[in-house]
mmCIF file of N, CA and C in Angstrom:
data_model
loop_
_atom_site.group_PDB
_atom_site.id
_atom_site.type_symbol
_atom_site.label_atom_id
_atom_site.label_comp_id
_atom_site.label_asym_id
_atom_site.label_seq_id
_atom_site.Cartn_x
_atom_site.Cartn_y
_atom_site.Cartn_z
ATOM 1 N N MET A 1 26.385 12.315 0.238
ATOM 2 C CA MET A 1 25.263 11.475 0.556
ATOM 3 C C MET A 1 24.813 11.698 1.995
ATOM 4 N N VAL A 2 25.748 11.982 2.861
ATOM 5 C CA VAL A 2 25.413 12.258 4.260
ATOM 6 C C VAL A 2 24.431 13.424 4.342
ATOM 7 N N ASP A 3 24.649 14.460 3.529
ATOM 8 C CA ASP A 3 23.754 15.621 3.536
ATOM 9 C C ASP A 3 22.328 15.231 3.158
ATOM 10 N N LEU A 4 22.181 14.334 2.183
ATOM 11 C CA LEU A 4 20.847 13.923 1.755
ATOM 12 C C LEU A 4 20.162 13.098 2.848
ATOM 13 N N VAL A 5 20.892 12.231 3.515
ATOM 14 C CA VAL A 5 20.326 11.464 4.629
ATOM 15 C C VAL A 5 19.882 12.413 5.736
ATOM 16 N N GLU A 6 20.722 13.381 6.064
ATOM 17 C CA GLU A 6 20.373 14.333 7.117
ATOM 18 C C GLU A 6 19.172 15.189 6.724
ATOM 19 N N SER A 7 19.093 15.583 5.457
ATOM 20 C CA SER A 7 17.940 16.336 4.954
ATOM 21 C C SER A 7 16.673 15.491 5.053
ATOM 22 N N HIS A 8 16.792 14.216 4.717
ATOM 23 C CA HIS A 8 15.672 13.280 4.802
ATOM 24 C C HIS A 8 15.159 13.195 6.245
ATOM 25 N N LEU A 9 16.068 13.071 7.183
ATOM 26 C CA LEU A 9 15.683 12.991 8.593
ATOM 27 C C LEU A 9 15.044 14.289 9.081
ATOM 28 N N ARG A 10 15.630 15.426 8.713
ATOM 29 C CA ARG A 10 15.060 16.715 9.120
ATOM 30 C C ARG A 10 13.627 16.858 8.619
ATOM 31 N N ALA A 11 13.405 16.496 7.362
ATOM 32 C CA ALA A 11 12.056 16.600 6.784
ATOM 33 C C ALA A 11 11.091 15.646 7.483
ATOM 34 N N ALA A 12 11.560 14.450 7.785
ATOM 35 C CA ALA A 12 10.698 13.481 8.465
ATOM 36 C C ALA A 12 10.264 14.013 9.828
ATOM 37 N N PHE A 13 11.206 14.553 10.593
ATOM 38 C CA PHE A 13 10.867 15.079 11.916
ATOM 39 C C PHE A 13 10.021 16.349 11.831
ATOM 40 N N ALA A 14 10.259 17.182 10.819
ATOM 41 C CA ALA A 14 9.499 18.422 10.669
ATOM 42 C C ALA A 14 8.057 18.165 10.251
ATOM 43 N N ASN A 15 7.823 17.042 9.551
ATOM 44 C CA ASN A 15 6.498 16.778 8.996
ATOM 45 C C ASN A 15 5.746 15.641 9.671
ATOM 46 N N SER A 16 6.247 15.175 10.814
ATOM 47 C CA SER A 16 5.626 14.054 11.514
ATOM 48 C C SER A 16 5.485 14.384 12.992
ATOM 49 N N PRO A 17 4.463 13.837 13.628
ATOM 50 C CA PRO A 17 4.321 14.066 15.071
ATOM 51 C C PRO A 17 5.403 13.314 15.851
ATOM 52 N N PRO A 18 5.656 13.726 17.080
ATOM 53 C CA PRO A 18 6.659 13.030 17.900
ATOM 54 C C PRO A 18 6.354 11.532 17.992
ATOM 55 N N GLY A 19 7.402 10.743 17.868
ATOM 56 C CA GLY A 19 7.264 9.294 17.974
ATOM 57 C C GLY A 19 6.788 8.599 16.720
ATOM 58 N N ALA A 20 6.553 9.336 15.632
ATOM 59 C CA ALA A 20 6.016 8.734 14.413
ATOM 60 C C ALA A 20 7.033 8.652 13.278
ATOM 61 N N VAL A 21 8.294 8.940 13.552
ATOM 62 C CA VAL A 21 9.314 8.917 12.497
ATOM 63 C C VAL A 21 10.008 7.559 12.487
ATOM 64 N N SER A 22 9.980 6.912 11.321
ATOM 65 C CA SER A 22 10.667 5.626 11.180
ATOM 66 C C SER A 22 11.817 5.702 10.178
ATOM 67 N N ALA A 23 12.201 6.910 9.785
ATOM 68 C CA ALA A 23 13.307 7.098 8.843
ATOM 69 C C ALA A 23 14.603 6.592 9.470
ATOM 70 N N LEU A 24 15.465 6.043 8.634
ATOM 71 C CA LEU A 24 16.732 5.484 9.103
ATOM 72 C C LEU A 24 17.827 6.542 9.119
ATOM 73 N N ASP A 25 18.552 6.622 10.235
ATOM 74 C CA ASP A 25 19.725 7.492 10.291
ATOM 75 C C ASP A 25 20.918 6.742 9.700
ATOM 76 N N LEU A 26 22.076 7.388 9.670
ATOM 77 C CA LEU A 26 23.253 6.766 9.054
ATOM 78 C C LEU A 26 23.629 5.444 9.709
ATOM 79 N N THR A 27 23.534 5.362 11.015
ATOM 80 C CA THR A 27 23.871 4.114 11.707
ATOM 81 C C THR A 27 22.926 2.992 11.292
ATOM 82 N N ARG A 28 21.639 3.276 11.249
ATOM 83 C CA ARG A 28 20.666 2.235 10.892
ATOM 84 C C ARG A 28 20.708 1.902 9.401
ATOM 85 N N LEU A 29 21.171 2.817 8.567
ATOM 86 C CA LEU A 29 21.359 2.501 7.147
ATOM 87 C C LEU A 29 22.515 1.523 6.933
ATOM 88 N N ARG A 30 23.401 1.419 7.920
ATOM 89 C CA ARG A 30 24.537 0.490 7.823
ATOM 90 C C ARG A 30 24.186 -0.923 8.284
ATOM 91 N N ASP A 31 22.957 -1.122 8.737
ATOM 92 C CA ASP A 31 22.512 -2.452 9.160
ATOM 93 C C ASP A 31 22.704 -3.439 8.014
ATOM 94 N N ARG A 32 23.118 -4.653 8.336
ATOM 95 C CA ARG A 32 23.367 -5.673 7.303
ATOM 96 C C ARG A 32 22.104 -6.033 6.524
ATOM 97 N N ALA A 33 20.944 -5.780 7.098
ATOM 98 C CA ALA A 33 19.679 -6.097 6.425
ATOM 99 C C ALA A 33 19.274 -5.011 5.431
ATOM 100 N N VAL A 34 20.010 -3.898 5.395
ATOM 101 C CA VAL A 34 19.663 -2.753 4.548
ATOM 102 C C VAL A 34 20.675 -2.598 3.423
ATOM 103 N N THR A 35 20.161 -2.399 2.217
ATOM 104 C CA THR A 35 21.006 -2.062 1.063
ATOM 105 C C THR A 35 20.530 -0.715 0.539
ATOM 106 N N LEU A 36 21.460 0.216 0.391
ATOM 107 C CA LEU A 36 21.159 1.572 -0.046
ATOM 108 C C LEU A 36 21.705 1.794 -1.448
ATOM 109 N N TRP A 37 20.877 2.391 -2.305
ATOM 110 C CA TRP A 37 21.304 2.772 -3.651
ATOM 111 C C TRP A 37 21.193 4.281 -3.786
ATOM 112 N N THR A 38 22.034 4.839 -4.612
ATOM 113 C CA THR A 38 21.980 6.264 -4.894
ATOM 114 C C THR A 38 21.906 6.476 -6.405
ATOM 115 N N ALA A 39 21.310 7.581 -6.796
ATOM 116 C CA ALA A 39 21.211 7.968 -8.206
ATOM 117 C C ALA A 39 22.059 9.212 -8.412
ATOM 118 N N TRP A 40 22.878 9.164 -9.442
ATOM 119 C CA TRP A 40 23.819 10.258 -9.707
ATOM 120 C C TRP A 40 23.703 10.717 -11.154
ATOM 121 N N GLU A 41 24.021 11.986 -11.375
ATOM 122 C CA GLU A 41 24.195 12.548 -12.710
ATOM 123 C C GLU A 41 25.585 13.174 -12.681
ATOM 124 N N GLY A 42 26.558 12.456 -13.241
ATOM 125 C CA GLY A 42 27.943 12.895 -13.086
ATOM 126 C C GLY A 42 28.321 12.801 -11.628
ATOM 127 N N ASP A 43 28.774 13.905 -11.058
ATOM 128 C CA ASP A 43 29.141 13.899 -9.645
ATOM 129 C C ASP A 43 28.075 14.549 -8.761
ATOM 130 N N VAL A 44 26.843 14.677 -9.291
ATOM 131 C CA VAL A 44 25.735 15.282 -8.544
ATOM 132 C C VAL A 44 24.794 14.185 -8.062
ATOM 133 N N LEU A 45 24.586 14.135 -6.746
ATOM 134 C CA LEU A 45 23.667 13.171 -6.150
ATOM 135 C C LEU A 45 22.231 13.620 -6.397
ATOM 136 N N LEU A 46 21.447 12.753 -7.032
ATOM 137 C CA LEU A 46 20.060 13.071 -7.350
ATOM 138 C C LEU A 46 19.083 12.540 -6.310
ATOM 139 N N GLY A 47 19.372 11.355 -5.784
ATOM 140 C CA GLY A 47 18.441 10.750 -4.846
ATOM 141 C C GLY A 47 18.972 9.452 -4.288
ATOM 142 N N MET A 48 18.163 8.859 -3.415
ATOM 143 C CA MET A 48 18.552 7.601 -2.781
ATOM 144 C C MET A 48 17.308 6.786 -2.460
ATOM 145 N N GLY A 49 17.533 5.513 -2.213
ATOM 146 C CA GLY A 49 16.475 4.606 -1.783
ATOM 147 C C GLY A 49 17.114 3.350 -1.244
ATOM 148 N N ALA A 50 16.424 2.690 -0.339
ATOM 149 C CA ALA A 50 16.983 1.497 0.287
ATOM 150 C C ALA A 50 15.932 0.399 0.373
ATOM 151 N N LEU A 51 16.430 -0.824 0.477
ATOM 152 C CA LEU A 51 15.597 -1.987 0.754
ATOM 153 C C LEU A 51 16.090 -2.619 2.038
ATOM 154 N N LYS A 52 15.159 -2.926 2.912
ATOM 155 C CA LYS A 52 15.479 -3.627 4.148
ATOM 156 C C LYS A 52 14.885 -5.021 4.069
ATOM 157 N N ARG A 53 15.699 -6.011 4.309
ATOM 158 C CA ARG A 53 15.232 -7.400 4.299
ATOM 159 C C ARG A 53 14.491 -7.669 5.598
ATOM 160 N N LEU A 54 13.206 -7.973 5.495
ATOM 161 C CA LEU A 54 12.417 -8.339 6.673
ATOM 162 C C LEU A 54 12.475 -9.843 6.900
ATOM 163 N N ASP A 55 12.374 -10.602 5.809
ATOM 164 C CA ASP A 55 12.567 -12.054 5.828
ATOM 165 C C ASP A 55 12.826 -12.478 4.387
ATOM 166 N N ALA A 56 12.926 -13.761 4.142
ATOM 167 C CA ALA A 56 13.305 -14.246 2.806
ATOM 168 C C ALA A 56 12.316 -13.854 1.717
ATOM 169 N N ALA A 57 11.070 -13.571 2.090
ATOM 170 C CA ALA A 57 10.046 -13.276 1.093
ATOM 171 C C ALA A 57 9.522 -11.845 1.155
ATOM 172 N N HIS A 58 10.023 -11.043 2.091
ATOM 173 C CA HIS A 58 9.416 -9.734 2.320
ATOM 174 C C HIS A 58 10.492 -8.671 2.529
ATOM 175 N N GLY A 59 10.440 -7.615 1.719
ATOM 176 C CA GLY A 59 11.352 -6.492 1.858
ATOM 177 C C GLY A 59 10.593 -5.213 2.128
ATOM 178 N N GLU A 60 11.283 -4.254 2.728
ATOM 179 C CA GLU A 60 10.675 -2.956 3.038
ATOM 180 C C GLU A 60 11.439 -1.848 2.338
ATOM 181 N N LEU A 61 10.714 -0.951 1.661
ATOM 182 C CA LEU A 61 11.326 0.238 1.084
ATOM 183 C C LEU A 61 11.618 1.239 2.191
ATOM 184 N N LYS A 62 12.812 1.794 2.183
ATOM 185 C CA LYS A 62 13.245 2.756 3.194
ATOM 186 C C LYS A 62 13.987 3.902 2.520
ATOM 187 N N SER A 63 14.032 5.023 3.205
ATOM 188 C CA SER A 63 14.913 6.145 2.849
ATOM 189 C C SER A 63 14.781 6.631 1.417
ATOM 190 N N MET A 64 13.562 6.631 0.895
ATOM 191 C CA MET A 64 13.342 7.199 -0.438
ATOM 192 C C MET A 64 13.412 8.720 -0.320
ATOM 193 N N ARG A 65 14.342 9.321 -1.044
ATOM 194 C CA ARG A 65 14.485 10.783 -0.992
ATOM 195 C C ARG A 65 15.121 11.257 -2.278
ATOM 196 N N VAL A 66 14.566 12.314 -2.838
ATOM 197 C CA VAL A 66 15.146 12.989 -4.000
ATOM 198 C C VAL A 66 15.720 14.308 -3.499
ATOM 199 N N ALA A 67 16.907 14.645 -3.954
ATOM 200 C CA ALA A 67 17.514 15.925 -3.594
ATOM 201 C C ALA A 67 16.581 17.046 -4.057
ATOM 202 N N PRO A 68 16.359 18.048 -3.212
ATOM 203 C CA PRO A 68 15.382 19.104 -3.528
ATOM 204 C C PRO A 68 15.571 19.750 -4.903
ATOM 205 N N ALA A 69 16.790 19.931 -5.347
ATOM 206 C CA ALA A 69 17.046 20.572 -6.645
ATOM 207 C C ALA A 69 16.644 19.684 -7.823
ATOM 208 N N HIS A 70 16.308 18.418 -7.558
ATOM 209 C CA HIS A 70 16.022 17.482 -8.651
ATOM 210 C C HIS A 70 14.623 16.893 -8.583
ATOM 211 N N LEU A 71 13.753 17.527 -7.788
ATOM 212 C CA LEU A 71 12.366 17.080 -7.722
ATOM 213 C C LEU A 71 11.673 17.273 -9.069
ATOM 214 N N ARG A 72 10.706 16.431 -9.325
ATOM 215 C CA ARG A 72 9.868 16.495 -10.535
ATOM 216 C C ARG A 72 10.646 16.193 -11.812
ATOM 217 N N ARG A 73 11.742 15.438 -11.680
ATOM 218 C CA ARG A 73 12.532 15.044 -12.854
ATOM 219 C C ARG A 73 12.472 13.544 -13.106
ATOM 220 N N GLY A 74 11.659 12.825 -12.322
ATOM 221 C CA GLY A 74 11.531 11.380 -12.500
ATOM 222 C C GLY A 74 12.527 10.564 -11.693
ATOM 223 N N VAL A 75 13.310 11.215 -10.857
ATOM 224 C CA VAL A 75 14.313 10.507 -10.049
ATOM 225 C C VAL A 75 13.639 9.540 -9.086
ATOM 226 N N GLY A 76 12.589 9.986 -8.408
ATOM 227 C CA GLY A 76 11.889 9.127 -7.456
ATOM 228 C C GLY A 76 11.288 7.911 -8.128
ATOM 229 N N ARG A 77 10.661 8.121 -9.272
ATOM 230 C CA ARG A 77 10.065 6.991 -10.009
ATOM 231 C C ARG A 77 11.141 6.017 -10.490
ATOM 232 N N ALA A 78 12.254 6.542 -10.942
ATOM 233 C CA ALA A 78 13.343 5.671 -11.388
ATOM 234 C C ALA A 78 13.908 4.868 -10.215
ATOM 235 N N MET A 79 14.071 5.521 -9.067
ATOM 236 C CA MET A 79 14.572 4.812 -7.899
ATOM 237 C C MET A 79 13.571 3.760 -7.449
ATOM 238 N N LEU A 80 12.294 4.101 -7.455
ATOM 239 C CA LEU A 80 11.272 3.139 -7.059
ATOM 240 C C LEU A 80 11.277 1.930 -7.997
ATOM 241 N N ALA A 81 11.377 2.163 -9.292
ATOM 242 C CA ALA A 81 11.441 1.058 -10.255
ATOM 243 C C ALA A 81 12.668 0.194 -9.985
ATOM 244 N N HIS A 82 13.782 0.821 -9.660
ATOM 245 C CA HIS A 82 15.008 0.077 -9.346
ATOM 246 C C HIS A 82 14.812 -0.779 -8.093
ATOM 247 N N LEU A 83 14.213 -0.217 -7.061
ATOM 248 C CA LEU A 83 14.010 -0.966 -5.822
ATOM 249 C C LEU A 83 13.055 -2.142 -6.029
ATOM 250 N N ILE A 84 12.021 -1.943 -6.829
ATOM 251 C CA ILE A 84 11.095 -3.044 -7.133
ATOM 252 C C ILE A 84 11.843 -4.145 -7.882
ATOM 253 N N ALA A 85 12.655 -3.770 -8.870
ATOM 254 C CA ALA A 85 13.438 -4.767 -9.619
ATOM 255 C C ALA A 85 14.413 -5.495 -8.697
ATOM 256 N N GLU A 86 15.055 -4.772 -7.797
ATOM 257 C CA GLU A 86 15.974 -5.401 -6.848
ATOM 258 C C GLU A 86 15.226 -6.340 -5.899
ATOM 259 N N GLY A 87 14.022 -5.946 -5.500
ATOM 260 C CA GLY A 87 13.208 -6.817 -4.661
ATOM 261 C C GLY A 87 12.887 -8.121 -5.358
ATOM 262 N N ARG A 88 12.510 -8.029 -6.618
ATOM 263 C CA ARG A 88 12.241 -9.241 -7.409
ATOM 264 C C ARG A 88 13.504 -10.090 -7.533
ATOM 265 N N ALA A 89 14.619 -9.446 -7.851
ATOM 266 C CA ALA A 89 15.885 -10.174 -8.008
ATOM 267 C C ALA A 89 16.324 -10.840 -6.706
ATOM 268 N N SER A 90 15.920 -10.274 -5.578
ATOM 269 C CA SER A 90 16.262 -10.843 -4.270
ATOM 270 C C SER A 90 15.328 -11.978 -3.874
ATOM 271 N N GLY A 91 14.305 -12.228 -4.686
ATOM 272 C CA GLY A 91 13.374 -13.307 -4.403
ATOM 273 C C GLY A 91 12.235 -12.927 -3.478
ATOM 274 N N TYR A 92 12.072 -11.639 -3.212
ATOM 275 C CA TYR A 92 10.961 -11.210 -2.368
ATOM 276 C C TYR A 92 9.647 -11.435 -3.108
ATOM 277 N N ARG A 93 8.651 -11.850 -2.376
ATOM 278 C CA ARG A 93 7.308 -11.985 -2.939
ATOM 279 C C ARG A 93 6.466 -10.757 -2.636
ATOM 280 N N ARG A 94 6.977 -9.915 -1.707
ATOM 281 C CA ARG A 94 6.222 -8.726 -1.320
ATOM 282 C C ARG A 94 7.188 -7.637 -0.887
ATOM 283 N N LEU A 95 6.851 -6.398 -1.266
ATOM 284 C CA LEU A 95 7.542 -5.210 -0.772
ATOM 285 C C LEU A 95 6.521 -4.364 -0.036
ATOM 286 N N SER A 96 6.918 -3.816 1.095
ATOM 287 C CA SER A 96 6.021 -2.964 1.867
ATOM 288 C C SER A 96 6.735 -1.672 2.229
ATOM 289 N N LEU A 97 5.960 -0.696 2.669
ATOM 290 C CA LEU A 97 6.537 0.573 3.089
ATOM 291 C C LEU A 97 5.613 1.263 4.066
ATOM 292 N N GLU A 98 6.190 2.170 4.807
ATOM 293 C CA GLU A 98 5.457 3.031 5.730
ATOM 294 C C GLU A 98 5.744 4.461 5.325
ATOM 295 N N THR A 99 4.712 5.302 5.343
ATOM 296 C CA THR A 99 4.887 6.715 5.039
ATOM 297 C C THR A 99 3.868 7.519 5.845
ATOM 298 N N GLY A 100 3.979 8.817 5.793
ATOM 299 C CA GLY A 100 3.088 9.678 6.558
ATOM 300 C C GLY A 100 1.743 9.884 5.892
ATOM 301 N N ALA A 101 0.792 10.331 6.705
ATOM 302 C CA ALA A 101 -0.584 10.518 6.234
ATOM 303 C C ALA A 101 -0.905 11.958 5.863
ATOM 304 N N ASN A 102 -0.027 12.898 6.210
ATOM 305 C CA ASN A 102 -0.376 14.300 5.976
ATOM 306 C C ASN A 102 0.039 14.770 4.576
ATOM 307 N N HIS A 103 -0.213 16.036 4.301
ATOM 308 C CA HIS A 103 0.034 16.597 2.970
ATOM 309 C C HIS A 103 1.499 16.485 2.537
ATOM 310 N N ALA A 104 2.429 16.564 3.460
ATOM 311 C CA ALA A 104 3.858 16.500 3.112
ATOM 312 C C ALA A 104 4.228 15.190 2.416
ATOM 313 N N PHE A 105 3.435 14.154 2.615
ATOM 314 C CA PHE A 105 3.732 12.840 2.041
ATOM 315 C C PHE A 105 2.790 12.484 0.890
ATOM 316 N N CYS A 106 1.989 13.439 0.452
ATOM 317 C CA CYS A 106 0.993 13.208 -0.589
ATOM 318 C C CYS A 106 1.619 12.743 -1.909
ATOM 319 N N ALA A 107 2.667 13.411 -2.358
ATOM 320 C CA ALA A 107 3.311 13.038 -3.631
ATOM 321 C C ALA A 107 3.885 11.630 -3.547
ATOM 322 N N ALA A 108 4.468 11.281 -2.416
ATOM 323 C CA ALA A 108 5.027 9.936 -2.247
ATOM 324 C C ALA A 108 3.913 8.891 -2.314
ATOM 325 N N ARG A 109 2.816 9.133 -1.603
ATOM 326 C CA ARG A 109 1.707 8.174 -1.623
ATOM 327 C C ARG A 109 1.161 7.997 -3.040
ATOM 328 N N ALA A 110 1.065 9.085 -3.793
ATOM 329 C CA ALA A 110 0.573 9.005 -5.174
ATOM 330 C C ALA A 110 1.532 8.189 -6.041
ATOM 331 N N MET A 111 2.829 8.393 -5.861
ATOM 332 C CA MET A 111 3.816 7.646 -6.644
ATOM 333 C C MET A 111 3.729 6.154 -6.331
ATOM 334 N N TYR A 112 3.595 5.815 -5.060
ATOM 335 C CA TYR A 112 3.492 4.404 -4.684
ATOM 336 C C TYR A 112 2.222 3.780 -5.253
ATOM 337 N N ALA A 113 1.117 4.503 -5.202
ATOM 338 C CA ALA A 113 -0.143 3.992 -5.746
ATOM 339 C C ALA A 113 -0.020 3.760 -7.250
ATOM 340 N N GLN A 114 0.614 4.678 -7.959
ATOM 341 C CA GLN A 114 0.797 4.514 -9.410
ATOM 342 C C GLN A 114 1.665 3.306 -9.730
ATOM 343 N N ALA A 115 2.547 2.931 -8.811
ATOM 344 C CA ALA A 115 3.413 1.776 -9.022
ATOM 345 C C ALA A 115 2.725 0.469 -8.621
ATOM 346 N N GLY A 116 1.496 0.549 -8.119
ATOM 347 C CA GLY A 116 0.746 -0.655 -7.787
ATOM 348 C C GLY A 116 0.680 -1.009 -6.309
ATOM 349 N N PHE A 117 1.286 -0.196 -5.455
ATOM 350 C CA PHE A 117 1.204 -0.449 -4.016
ATOM 351 C C PHE A 117 -0.228 -0.183 -3.550
ATOM 352 N N VAL A 118 -0.692 -1.020 -2.633
ATOM 353 C CA VAL A 118 -2.033 -0.873 -2.069
ATOM 354 C C VAL A 118 -1.928 -0.773 -0.555
ATOM 355 N N ALA A 119 -2.926 -0.131 0.050
ATOM 356 C CA ALA A 119 -2.939 0.026 1.505
ATOM 357 C C ALA A 119 -2.966 -1.336 2.185
ATOM 358 N N CYS A 120 -2.303 -1.408 3.317
ATOM 359 C CA CYS A 120 -2.259 -2.643 4.099
ATOM 360 C C CYS A 120 -2.179 -2.269 5.575
ATOM 361 N N PRO A 121 -2.380 -3.237 6.464
ATOM 362 C CA PRO A 121 -2.207 -2.951 7.887
ATOM 363 C C PRO A 121 -0.720 -2.808 8.223
ATOM 364 N N PRO A 122 -0.418 -2.324 9.417
ATOM 365 C CA PRO A 122 0.989 -2.263 9.829
ATOM 366 C C PRO A 122 1.651 -3.639 9.689
ATOM 367 N N PHE A 123 2.915 -3.648 9.339
ATOM 368 C CA PHE A 123 3.662 -4.886 9.117
ATOM 369 C C PHE A 123 4.934 -4.843 9.954
ATOM 370 N N ALA A 124 5.655 -5.939 9.965
ATOM 371 C CA ALA A 124 6.919 -6.066 10.701
ATOM 372 C C ALA A 124 6.731 -5.581 12.141
ATOM 373 N N ASP A 125 7.564 -4.639 12.590
ATOM 374 C CA ASP A 125 7.497 -4.152 13.972
ATOM 375 C C ASP A 125 6.665 -2.887 14.124
ATOM 376 N N TYR A 126 5.979 -2.468 13.070
ATOM 377 C CA TYR A 126 5.176 -1.246 13.150
ATOM 378 C C TYR A 126 3.904 -1.490 13.942
ATOM 379 N N SER A 127 3.439 -0.432 14.583
ATOM 380 C CA SER A 127 2.118 -0.452 15.207
ATOM 381 C C SER A 127 1.382 0.783 14.726
ATOM 382 N N ASP A 128 0.076 0.718 14.772
ATOM 383 C CA ASP A 128 -0.729 1.821 14.244
ATOM 384 C C ASP A 128 -0.571 3.065 15.120
ATOM 385 N N THR A 129 0.050 4.099 14.563
ATOM 386 C CA THR A 129 0.255 5.350 15.288
ATOM 387 C C THR A 129 -0.871 6.340 15.025
ATOM 388 N N GLY A 130 -1.716 6.027 14.058
ATOM 389 C CA GLY A 130 -2.746 6.972 13.644
ATOM 390 C C GLY A 130 -2.220 7.952 12.610
ATOM 391 N N PHE A 131 -0.909 8.106 12.519
ATOM 392 C CA PHE A 131 -0.308 9.022 11.555
ATOM 393 C C PHE A 131 0.201 8.281 10.327
ATOM 394 N N SER A 132 0.808 7.152 10.518
ATOM 395 C CA SER A 132 1.438 6.424 9.418
ATOM 396 C C SER A 132 0.412 5.739 8.528
ATOM 397 N N ARG A 133 0.816 5.586 7.279
ATOM 398 C CA ARG A 133 0.065 4.792 6.312
ATOM 399 C C ARG A 133 0.997 3.707 5.812
ATOM 400 N N TYR A 134 0.429 2.531 5.567
ATOM 401 C CA TYR A 134 1.222 1.362 5.181
ATOM 402 C C TYR A 134 0.739 0.865 3.834
ATOM 403 N N PHE A 135 1.693 0.457 3.002
ATOM 404 C CA PHE A 135 1.387 -0.012 1.654
ATOM 405 C C PHE A 135 2.220 -1.238 1.348
ATOM 406 N N THR A 136 1.689 -2.066 0.435
ATOM 407 C CA THR A 136 2.405 -3.258 0.043
ATOM 408 C C THR A 136 2.201 -3.517 -1.451
ATOM 409 N N LEU A 137 3.146 -4.217 -2.032
ATOM 410 C CA LEU A 137 3.103 -4.584 -3.446
ATOM 411 C C LEU A 137 3.405 -6.064 -3.542
ATOM 412 N N ASP A 138 2.481 -6.811 -4.134
ATOM 413 C CA ASP A 138 2.673 -8.240 -4.351
ATOM 414 C C ASP A 138 3.560 -8.427 -5.578
ATOM 415 N N LEU A 139 4.702 -9.074 -5.373
ATOM 416 C CA LEU A 139 5.628 -9.321 -6.481
ATOM 417 C C LEU A 139 5.429 -10.690 -7.101
ATOM 418 N N GLY A 140 4.484 -11.474 -6.578
ATOM 419 C CA GLY A 140 4.237 -12.808 -7.093
ATOM 420 C C GLY A 140 5.212 -13.808 -6.514
ATOM 421 N N ALA A 141 5.074 -15.022 -6.973
ATOM 422 C CA ALA A 141 5.908 -16.118 -6.412
ATOM 423 C C ALA A 141 7.273 -16.157 -7.039
#
């Protein structure tokens, strides 16, 4: 799993301008406000995703990554569905996320849009960098 986190960070830094990376490293993934899930097929790691508790009603999707060998197999969509279900089970009324605006993040933005996420202004501690895009999903009351 460490390799996938490190791959996630490398890709984030390679595809984002300086100062625009909000991906969590291993230390920040251990924060008590963050819960990380992984998807496995036998002993092969397929992907990961995390939820960060912002407050009692609002969670943030973090660290969504599919292992390169397993892209286009539905792993990302399955993880996203799991995170949305976990958000509902946690009592969140809203889930939000931050992602990049360039081509490297195009597939992720499309997946989030298909799941019902809509564009929103920066949330939590984010500020508009000009590079990031922000999305939110209303989970209801």
